[in-house]
């Protein structure tokens, strides 16, 4: 920000009579009876600043360059606006075109573009109404995430992005290597690629989760959280999956599944309320143009208690639903999106937390219940989205953890430090993972996860 300028957001709240400078990009321009009306946006607010240029005020050639997409610096007087929608407008005294945008080729026109087209111009879509709102909300929510945890004394840790352990034993991972793909070193006896010669001296990957490292911190700082990128090489071309997405992972010592559930609910309520309080104009836009249930849903989440059922109860509800499921339901199967949405949208009409899943369908680190059949897992299901949070109480007993690692055929030597945490000062602890982009979809009503992250990475796509 320059000394003479000010955010459009602040100018719009300014007093008539002040001489100010505005800088930004032209959203629209209209010429009527010798007067030029320019809607100027600098991204600071949903509302644009209206610039009014009376005939003869500025050099005609300069003014002709002030077309949609051009970058301007305008100085003039704030005056009360006779038009609807804004209380002040800027009466132009001088105007400088900092960067022109040829109207014949500028891709971002006023008329409604498809989301698919806008994705192809990810370098320009932040200037559109929709994506301006998306990225302002994303920024506000990221701040709210840190604020929530910091206010509660949680220590922020950054988990490594490059790892040599497969955190979940499940997620498909991207390899990290500097070996020559055409001619990798090979182990003589077997012909297999010799990763001992690779950069890290063994096979390395991009992380799928920071949870295991967060557990290290929970067992030193009591409460901690990560908020960083994670990577999954799953070839799922769905509107809910990205290859690179941001995860929020709190981890708490001296906490069981009930405490975990309470934190997940408090967290969602907090960030939703933060958005309602700080992003009103943007949310109103989503409600009007993207999904007319957004505001009602958010207000509902912020104020009503989440439902809680066990997996076993969920299966009973689904079996009684009388629906012909694409994926048949019986005790032991994993819940699919259609089941999750039925529970949260039709049965309860609000977020539902499902706990205590069969051990066979959940990760090895989840704490075994006394029934020896289920584990202390929870999924938070939200209307429209399905699973938004996955979490659990962790197995803190060394012998039980070791037998589960062995039982699932995992390489126990890879988990040596994870097992040592259970040997030296173990404690009950729990945590969860929330996909930041799933949260974004929920809060904005945007239908495709590719449209709530600045530069999406999906199978076959990593432009920009
Ligand atoms: P799903 O069944 O939806 O693929 P998951 O069971 O693989 O999710 P977890 O491994 O529990 O998910 O990850 C924790 C959270 O991360 C999920 O609840 C979800 O919010 C988010 N998440 C998982 N995979 C992705 C992805 N590919 N893109 C975006 N967010 C994701
Ligand atoms: Mn998945």
Coordinates of C-alpha atoms and ligand atoms in Angstrom, one line a residue:
X1 CA 0.0 0.0 0.0
X2 CA 1.3 3.4 -0.9
X3 CA 1.2 6.5 1.4
X4 CA -1.2 8.3 -0.8
X5 CA -3.5 5.4 -1.5
X6 CA -5.8 3.3 0.5
X7 CA -7.7 0.0 0.2
X8 CA -11.0 0.3 -1.7
X9 CA -12.5 -1.3 1.4
X10 CA -11.4 1.7 3.5
X11 CA -12.3 4.3 0.9
X12 CA -15.8 3.0 0.7
X13 CA -16.1 3.7 4.4
X14 CA -14.6 7.1 4.0
X15 CA -16.2 10.5 4.5
X16 CA -17.3 12.6 1.6
X17 CA -15.0 15.5 0.9
X18 CA -11.7 13.7 1.4
X19 CA -9.2 13.8 -1.5
X20 CA -7.9 10.2 -2.0
X21 CA -6.1 7.9 -4.4
X22 CA -7.4 4.6 -5.4
X23 CA -5.5 1.9 -7.3
X24 CA -6.9 -1.3 -8.8
X25 CA -8.3 -3.1 -11.8
X26 CA -11.3 -2.2 -13.9
X27 CA -14.1 -4.6 -13.5
X28 CA -16.5 -2.8 -15.8
X29 CA -16.7 0.4 -17.6
X30 CA -19.8 2.2 -18.9
X31 CA -20.0 5.5 -20.9
X32 CA -23.2 7.5 -20.7
X33 CA -23.8 11.1 -21.9
X34 CA -20.2 12.1 -21.8
X35 CA -19.7 10.6 -18.3
X36 CA -17.6 7.5 -17.8
X37 CA -18.4 5.1 -14.9
X38 CA -15.7 2.7 -13.9
X39 CA -16.1 -0.1 -11.3
X40 CA -12.6 -0.4 -9.7
X41 CA -11.5 -3.4 -7.5
X42 CA -8.3 -3.9 -5.6
X43 CA -9.5 -7.2 -4.1
X44 CA -9.9 -5.7 -0.6
X45 CA -13.6 -6.1 -0.5
X46 CA -16.5 -7.6 -2.4
X47 CA -17.8 -4.1 -3.2
X48 CA -16.1 -2.1 -6.0
X49 CA -15.4 1.6 -5.9
X50 CA -17.3 3.6 -8.5
X51 CA -15.1 6.1 -10.3
X52 CA -17.0 8.9 -12.1
X53 CA -15.1 10.7 -14.8
X54 CA -16.8 13.8 -16.2
X55 CA -16.1 14.7 -19.8
X56 CA -12.9 16.6 -20.3
X57 CA -11.5 15.9 -16.8
X58 CA -8.8 13.6 -18.1
X59 CA -6.9 13.2 -21.4
X60 CA -9.2 11.4 -23.8
X61 CA -6.5 9.0 -25.0
X62 CA -5.6 8.1 -21.4
X63 CA -9.2 7.5 -20.6
X64 CA -9.7 5.3 -23.6
X65 CA -7.1 2.9 -22.1
X66 CA -9.2 2.4 -19.0
X67 CA -11.0 -0.7 -20.2
X68 CA -12.0 -3.9 -18.4
X69 CA -9.0 -5.5 -16.9
X70 CA -6.7 -2.4 -17.0
X71 CA -4.9 -1.3 -14.0
X72 CA -5.5 2.3 -12.8
X73 CA -4.4 4.9 -10.3
X74 CA -7.1 7.5 -9.8
X75 CA -7.0 10.6 -7.6
X76 CA -10.1 12.7 -6.8
X77 CA -12.7 13.6 -4.2
X78 CA -14.9 11.2 -2.4
X79 CA -18.5 12.3 -2.9
X80 CA -21.8 11.0 -1.7
X81 CA -23.1 8.6 -4.3
X82 CA -26.6 9.1 -5.8
X83 CA -26.5 5.6 -7.1
X84 CA -27.8 2.6 -5.2
X85 CA -25.4 0.1 -3.6
X86 CA -22.7 2.4 -2.3
X87 CA -22.7 5.5 -0.1
X88 CA -19.6 7.2 -1.7
X89 CA -18.0 7.3 -5.1
X90 CA -14.8 8.8 -6.4
X91 CA -15.1 11.9 -8.5
X92 CA -12.0 11.6 -10.7
X93 CA -9.6 14.6 -10.9
X94 CA -6.7 12.7 -12.5
X95 CA -6.3 9.2 -13.9
X96 CA -3.3 7.2 -14.9
X97 CA -3.4 3.8 -16.7
X98 CA -0.7 1.7 -15.2
X99 CA -1.4 -1.3 -17.4
X100 CA -3.7 -1.6 -20.3
X101 CA -5.7 -4.7 -21.1
X102 CA -6.7 -5.1 -24.8
X103 CA -10.5 -5.6 -24.7
X104 CA -10.3 -7.7 -27.9
X105 CA -8.2 -10.4 -26.1
X106 CA -8.8 -9.9 -22.3
X107 CA -10.3 -13.3 -21.3
X108 CA -12.3 -12.2 -18.3
X109 CA -15.4 -10.6 -19.5
X110 CA -18.4 -9.5 -17.5
X111 CA -20.7 -12.2 -18.8
X112 CA -20.9 -15.5 -16.9
X113 CA -18.0 -17.8 -17.6
X114 CA -18.1 -21.5 -16.7
X115 CA -16.1 -22.6 -13.7
X116 CA -14.2 -24.9 -16.1
X117 CA -13.1 -22.0 -18.2
X118 CA -12.2 -19.9 -15.2
X119 CA -9.9 -22.7 -14.0
X120 CA -8.0 -22.5 -17.3
X121 CA -7.3 -18.8 -16.6
X122 CA -6.2 -19.3 -12.9
X123 CA -3.9 -16.3 -13.4
X124 CA -6.9 -14.0 -13.9
X125 CA -9.7 -15.6 -12.1
X126 CA -8.8 -14.0 -8.7
X127 CA -10.1 -10.8 -10.3
X128 CA -13.6 -12.2 -10.8
X129 CA -16.4 -11.6 -8.3
X130 CA -16.6 -15.3 -7.5
X131 CA -12.9 -16.0 -7.0
X132 CA -12.3 -12.7 -5.2
X133 CA -14.8 -13.9 -2.7
X134 CA -13.4 -17.4 -2.5
X135 CA -9.8 -16.3 -1.8
X136 CA -10.8 -13.6 0.7
X137 CA -12.8 -16.3 2.6
X138 CA -9.9 -18.7 2.3
X139 CA -7.5 -16.2 3.8
X140 CA -9.9 -15.3 6.6
X141 CA -10.5 -19.0 7.4
X142 CA -6.8 -19.7 7.5
X143 CA -6.4 -16.9 10.1
X144 CA -9.4 -18.2 12.1
X145 CA -7.8 -21.7 12.2
X146 CA -4.7 -20.3 13.8
X147 CA -6.7 -18.0 16.1
X148 CA -8.8 -20.9 17.4
X149 CA -5.8 -23.0 18.3
X150 CA -3.6 -20.2 19.6
X151 CA -6.4 -19.0 21.9
X152 CA -6.5 -22.4 23.4
X153 CA -2.7 -22.7 24.0
X154 CA -2.0 -25.2 21.2
X155 CA 1.5 -25.2 19.9
X156 CA 1.9 -24.9 16.1
X157 CA 4.3 -27.3 14.5
X158 CA 5.2 -27.7 10.8
X159 CA 5.4 -31.4 9.9
X160 CA 7.9 -32.3 7.2
X161 CA 6.7 -32.5 3.7
X162 CA 9.3 -35.0 2.7
X163 CA 9.1 -38.2 4.7
X164 CA 10.6 -41.7 4.6
X165 CA 7.7 -43.3 6.5
X166 CA 4.3 -43.9 5.1
X167 CA 2.1 -42.3 7.8
X168 CA -1.1 -44.1 7.2
X169 CA 0.1 -47.3 5.7
X170 CA -2.7 -46.5 3.2
X171 CA -2.5 -43.3 1.2
X172 CA -1.0 -43.4 -2.3
X173 CA 2.2 -41.4 -2.2
X174 CA 4.3 -39.3 -4.6
X175 CA 7.9 -40.4 -4.7
X176 CA 10.7 -37.9 -4.1
X177 CA 13.9 -38.8 -5.9
X178 CA 16.9 -37.4 -7.7
X179 CA 17.8 -40.6 -9.4
X180 CA 18.2 -40.7 -13.1
X181 CA 14.9 -42.1 -14.3
X182 CA 16.4 -43.5 -17.5
X183 CA 19.3 -45.1 -15.8
X184 CA 18.8 -45.7 -12.0
X185 CA 21.4 -47.5 -9.9
X186 CA 20.3 -51.1 -9.4
X187 CA 20.9 -53.8 -6.8
X188 CA 23.1 -56.4 -8.5
X189 CA 21.4 -59.5 -7.2
X190 CA 17.7 -58.5 -7.7
X191 CA 17.8 -55.8 -10.4
X192 CA 15.6 -53.6 -8.2
X193 CA 16.3 -49.8 -8.0
X194 CA 18.9 -49.1 -5.3
X195 CA 17.4 -46.3 -3.3
X196 CA 20.4 -46.4 -0.9
X197 CA 22.0 -44.3 -3.7
X198 CA 19.2 -41.8 -3.7
X199 CA 19.3 -38.3 -2.2
X200 CA 18.1 -39.4 1.3
X201 CA 19.7 -42.8 1.3
X202 CA 16.3 -44.5 1.1
X203 CA 13.0 -44.2 -0.5
X204 CA 11.3 -40.8 0.2
X205 CA 7.8 -39.5 -0.4
X206 CA 5.7 -36.4 -0.1
X207 CA 3.7 -36.6 3.2
X208 CA 0.1 -37.8 3.2
X209 CA -0.5 -36.5 6.8
X210 CA 1.4 -34.8 9.6
X211 CA -0.3 -36.8 12.3
X212 CA 2.5 -39.1 13.4
X213 CA 4.8 -36.1 13.9
X214 CA 2.0 -34.2 15.6
X215 CA 1.8 -37.1 18.1
X216 CA 5.5 -36.4 19.0
X217 CA 4.6 -32.8 19.8
X218 CA 1.5 -33.7 21.7
X219 CA 3.6 -35.9 24.0
X220 CA 5.8 -32.9 24.8
X221 CA 3.5 -29.8 24.5
X222 CA 0.2 -31.4 25.5
X223 CA -1.8 -29.7 22.8
X224 CA -0.5 -29.0 19.3
X225 CA -1.6 -28.6 15.7
X226 CA -0.3 -28.7 12.2
X227 CA -1.7 -26.7 9.3
X228 CA 0.2 -27.5 6.1
X229 CA 0.1 -29.1 2.6
X230 CA -0.3 -32.8 2.2
X231 CA -0.2 -34.9 -1.0
X232 CA -2.1 -37.9 -2.2
X233 CA -1.4 -39.6 -5.5
X234 CA -4.8 -41.2 -5.5
X235 CA -6.2 -41.2 -9.0
X236 CA -9.6 -40.0 -7.9
X237 CA -11.1 -37.6 -10.3
X238 CA -13.9 -36.4 -8.0
X239 CA -15.1 -32.9 -7.0
X240 CA -13.8 -33.6 -3.5
X241 CA -10.3 -34.8 -4.0
X242 CA -7.1 -32.9 -4.8
X243 CA -3.6 -34.3 -5.2
X244 CA -2.3 -31.4 -3.1
X245 CA -4.4 -30.1 -0.3
X246 CA -4.1 -28.5 3.1
X247 CA -4.7 -30.3 6.3
X248 CA -5.3 -29.1 9.8
X249 CA -4.3 -31.7 12.3
X250 CA -4.7 -31.0 16.1
X251 CA -3.3 -33.6 18.5
X252 CA -4.0 -33.6 22.3
X253 CA -2.5 -35.5 25.1
X254 CA -4.7 -36.5 28.1
X255 CA -7.6 -36.5 25.7
X256 CA -10.0 -39.3 24.7
X257 CA -12.5 -39.7 21.9
X258 CA -15.1 -37.7 23.7
X259 CA -12.7 -34.8 24.1
X260 CA -11.7 -35.1 20.4
X261 CA -15.3 -35.0 19.4
X262 CA -15.9 -31.9 21.5
X263 CA -12.9 -30.1 20.0
X264 CA -14.0 -31.0 16.5
X265 CA -17.4 -29.5 17.1
X266 CA -16.1 -26.4 18.8
X267 CA -13.6 -25.9 16.0
X268 CA -16.2 -26.1 13.2
X269 CA -18.5 -23.8 15.1
X270 CA -15.8 -21.3 15.7
X271 CA -14.5 -21.0 12.1
X272 CA -18.0 -20.9 10.7
X273 CA -18.9 -18.1 13.1
X274 CA -15.7 -16.3 12.2
X275 CA -16.7 -16.4 8.6
X276 CA -20.2 -15.2 9.3
X277 CA -18.7 -12.3 11.4
X278 CA -15.9 -11.3 9.0
X279 CA -16.9 -12.3 5.5
X280 CA -20.6 -11.2 5.4
X281 CA -20.5 -9.6 1.9
X282 CA -18.7 -12.5 0.4
X283 CA -21.0 -15.1 2.0
X284 CA -24.0 -13.2 0.8
X285 CA -22.7 -13.4 -2.7
X286 CA -22.3 -17.2 -2.4
X287 CA -25.8 -17.5 -1.0
X288 CA -27.2 -15.5 -3.9
X289 CA -25.2 -16.9 -6.8
X290 CA -23.7 -20.3 -5.8
X291 CA -25.9 -22.1 -3.3
X292 CA -29.0 -20.6 -1.7
X293 CA -28.6 -22.8 1.4
X294 CA -25.1 -21.5 2.4
X295 CA -26.1 -18.9 5.0
X296 CA -28.9 -21.0 6.6
X297 CA -26.5 -24.0 6.8
X298 CA -23.7 -22.0 8.4
X299 CA -26.0 -20.4 10.9
X300 CA -27.4 -23.8 11.7
X301 CA -23.9 -25.2 12.3
X302 CA -22.8 -22.3 14.5
X303 CA -25.8 -22.6 16.8
X304 CA -27.1 -26.2 16.9
X305 CA -25.5 -29.3 18.6
X306 CA -24.0 -31.9 16.3
X307 CA -25.6 -35.4 16.3
X308 CA -23.5 -38.3 17.6
X309 CA -24.1 -42.0 16.7
X310 CA -21.9 -45.0 16.7
X311 CA -21.0 -46.8 13.4
X312 CA -23.2 -49.7 14.5
X313 CA -26.2 -47.3 15.0
X314 CA -25.4 -45.7 11.6
X315 CA -25.5 -49.1 9.9
X316 CA -28.9 -49.9 11.5
X317 CA -30.3 -46.5 10.3
X318 CA -29.0 -47.2 6.7
X319 CA -30.4 -50.7 6.7
X320 CA -33.8 -49.4 7.7
X321 CA -33.7 -46.6 5.1
X322 CA -35.3 -48.7 2.4
X323 CA -33.0 -47.3 -0.2
X324 CA -31.2 -49.2 -3.0
X325 CA -27.7 -48.2 -2.3
X326 CA -25.0 -48.3 -5.0
X327 CA -22.8 -49.8 -2.3
X328 CA -24.8 -52.3 -0.2
X329 CA -24.8 -51.8 3.5
X330 CA -23.9 -54.3 6.2
X331 CA -21.9 -54.2 9.4
X332 CA -18.2 -54.2 8.5
X333 CA -18.3 -52.2 5.3
X334 CA -16.9 -48.7 5.1
X335 CA -19.4 -45.8 4.7
X336 CA -19.5 -44.4 1.2
X337 CA -20.4 -40.9 0.2
X338 CA -24.0 -41.8 -0.5
X339 CA -24.4 -43.2 3.1
X340 CA -22.6 -40.3 4.7
X341 CA -24.8 -37.8 2.9
X342 CA -28.0 -39.7 3.8
X343 CA -27.1 -39.6 7.5
X344 CA -26.2 -36.0 7.6
X345 CA -28.7 -34.6 5.1
X346 CA -31.8 -36.8 5.5
X347 CA -31.6 -38.4 8.9
X348 CA -30.3 -35.5 11.0
X349 CA -30.3 -32.4 8.8
X350 CA -27.1 -31.2 10.5
X351 CA -23.5 -32.4 11.0
X352 CA -23.2 -35.9 12.5
X353 CA -20.3 -37.5 14.3
X354 CA -20.0 -41.2 13.7
X355 CA -17.7 -43.1 16.1
X356 CA -16.4 -46.6 16.9
X357 CA -15.8 -48.1 13.5
X358 CA -14.8 -51.7 12.8
X359 CA -11.1 -52.1 13.3
X360 CA -10.6 -53.7 9.9
X361 CA -11.6 -50.6 8.0
X362 CA -9.5 -48.1 10.0
X363 CA -5.9 -47.3 10.5
X364 CA -3.5 -49.3 12.7
X365 CA -2.9 -46.4 15.2
X366 CA -6.5 -46.1 16.3
X367 CA -7.3 -47.3 19.9
X368 CA -8.9 -50.7 20.2
X369 CA -12.1 -50.9 22.1
X370 CA -12.7 -53.5 24.8
X371 CA -15.0 -55.4 22.4
X372 CA -11.9 -56.2 20.4
X373 CA -14.0 -55.4 17.2
X374 CA -14.2 -51.6 17.0
X375 CA -11.7 -48.8 17.3
X376 CA -12.1 -45.3 18.8
X377 CA -12.4 -43.6 15.4
X378 CA -14.7 -40.7 14.5
X379 CA -15.8 -39.1 11.2
X380 CA -17.5 -35.8 11.2
X381 CA -20.1 -35.8 8.3
X382 CA -21.5 -32.5 7.0
X383 CA -24.4 -31.9 4.7
X384 CA -23.4 -31.5 1.0
X385 CA -19.8 -32.6 1.7
X386 CA -20.0 -35.9 3.5
X387 CA -16.8 -36.6 5.5
X388 CA -15.1 -33.3 6.5
X389 CA -13.1 -34.5 9.5
X390 CA -11.5 -37.9 10.3
X391 CA -10.0 -38.5 13.7
X392 CA -9.4 -40.9 16.5
X393 CA -8.1 -41.7 19.9
X394 CA -4.7 -43.1 19.3
X395 CA -3.5 -46.5 20.6
X396 CA -1.1 -45.6 23.5
X397 CA -0.4 -49.2 24.7
X398 CA 2.9 -50.4 23.3
X399 CA 1.9 -54.1 23.2
X400 CA -1.4 -53.5 21.5
X401 CA 0.1 -51.1 18.9
X402 CA 2.9 -53.5 18.1
X403 CA 0.5 -56.4 17.5
X404 CA -1.6 -54.2 15.3
X405 CA 1.4 -53.1 13.2
X406 CA 2.4 -56.7 12.8
X407 CA -1.2 -57.8 12.2
X408 CA -1.6 -55.4 9.3
X409 CA 1.7 -56.6 7.8
X410 CA 3.5 -53.3 8.2
X411 CA 7.2 -53.0 8.5
X412 CA 7.7 -52.4 12.3
X413 CA 11.2 -51.1 11.9
X414 CA 9.8 -48.1 10.0
X415 CA 7.8 -47.2 13.0
X416 CA 10.6 -47.5 15.6
X417 CA 10.2 -43.9 16.9
X418 CA 6.4 -44.1 16.9
X419 CA 6.7 -47.2 19.0
X420 CA 9.2 -45.6 21.3
X421 CA 6.7 -42.8 22.1
X422 CA 4.7 -45.7 23.8
X423 CA 7.7 -46.9 25.7
X424 CA 8.8 -43.5 27.1
X425 CA 6.1 -41.6 28.9
X426 CA 3.1 -42.7 26.9
X427 CA -0.2 -41.0 27.5
X428 CA -3.8 -41.2 26.2
X429 CA -4.1 -38.9 23.3
X430 CA -6.3 -38.1 20.4
X431 CA -6.6 -35.9 17.3
X432 CA -8.2 -35.3 14.0
X433 CA -7.5 -34.2 10.4
X434 CA -9.6 -31.7 8.6
X435 CA -9.1 -31.0 4.9
X436 CA -9.0 -27.2 4.6
X437 CA -10.5 -27.3 1.1
X438 CA -13.4 -29.4 2.3
X439 CA -14.1 -26.8 4.9
X440 CA -13.9 -24.1 2.2
X441 CA -16.4 -26.0 0.1
X442 CA -18.7 -26.2 3.1
X443 CA -18.4 -22.5 3.9
X444 CA -18.7 -21.1 0.4
X445 CA -21.1 -23.7 -1.2
X446 CA -18.6 -24.0 -4.1
X447 CA -19.3 -27.4 -5.8
X448 CA -15.8 -28.4 -7.0
X449 CA -12.8 -28.6 -4.7
X450 CA -10.7 -27.3 -7.6
X451 CA -12.4 -23.9 -7.2
X452 CA -11.5 -23.3 -3.6
X453 CA -7.7 -23.6 -3.8
X454 CA -5.7 -21.0 -5.8
X455 CA -3.9 -23.5 -8.0
X456 CA -5.4 -27.0 -8.0
X457 CA -3.3 -30.1 -8.6
X458 CA -5.3 -33.1 -9.9
X459 CA -4.5 -36.1 -12.1
X460 CA -3.1 -34.8 -15.3
X461 CA -3.2 -31.1 -14.2
X462 CA -0.5 -29.0 -12.6
X463 CA -0.6 -25.7 -14.6
X464 CA 0.4 -22.4 -13.0
Ligands
LIG1 P1 -12.1 -39.6 1.7 O1 -12.7 -40.9 2.1 O2 -13.0 -38.5 1.5 O3 -11.1 -39.8 0.5 P2 -10.0 -40.1 3.6 O4 -10.7 -41.1 4.5 O5 -9.0 -40.5 2.7 O6 -11.2 -39.2 2.9 P3 -8.4 -39.0 5.7 O7 -7.2 -39.8 5.3 O8 -9.1 -39.3 7.0 O9 -9.4 -38.9 4.5 O10 -7.9 -37.5 5.7 C1 -8.4 -36.5 6.6 C2 -9.2 -35.4 5.9 O11 -8.5 -34.9 4.8 C3 -10.5 -35.9 5.3 O12 -11.5 -35.9 6.3 C4 -10.8 -34.8 4.3 O13 -11.3 -33.6 4.8 C5 -9.4 -34.5 3.8 N1 -9.0 -35.2 2.5 C6 -8.6 -36.5 2.4 N2 -8.2 -36.7 1.1 C7 -8.4 -35.6 0.5 C8 -8.1 -35.2 -0.9 N3 -7.6 -36.0 -1.8 N4 -8.3 -33.9 -1.3 C9 -8.8 -33.0 -0.3 N5 -9.1 -33.3 0.9 C10 -8.8 -34.6 1.3
LIG2 MN1 -9.2 -40.6 0.5

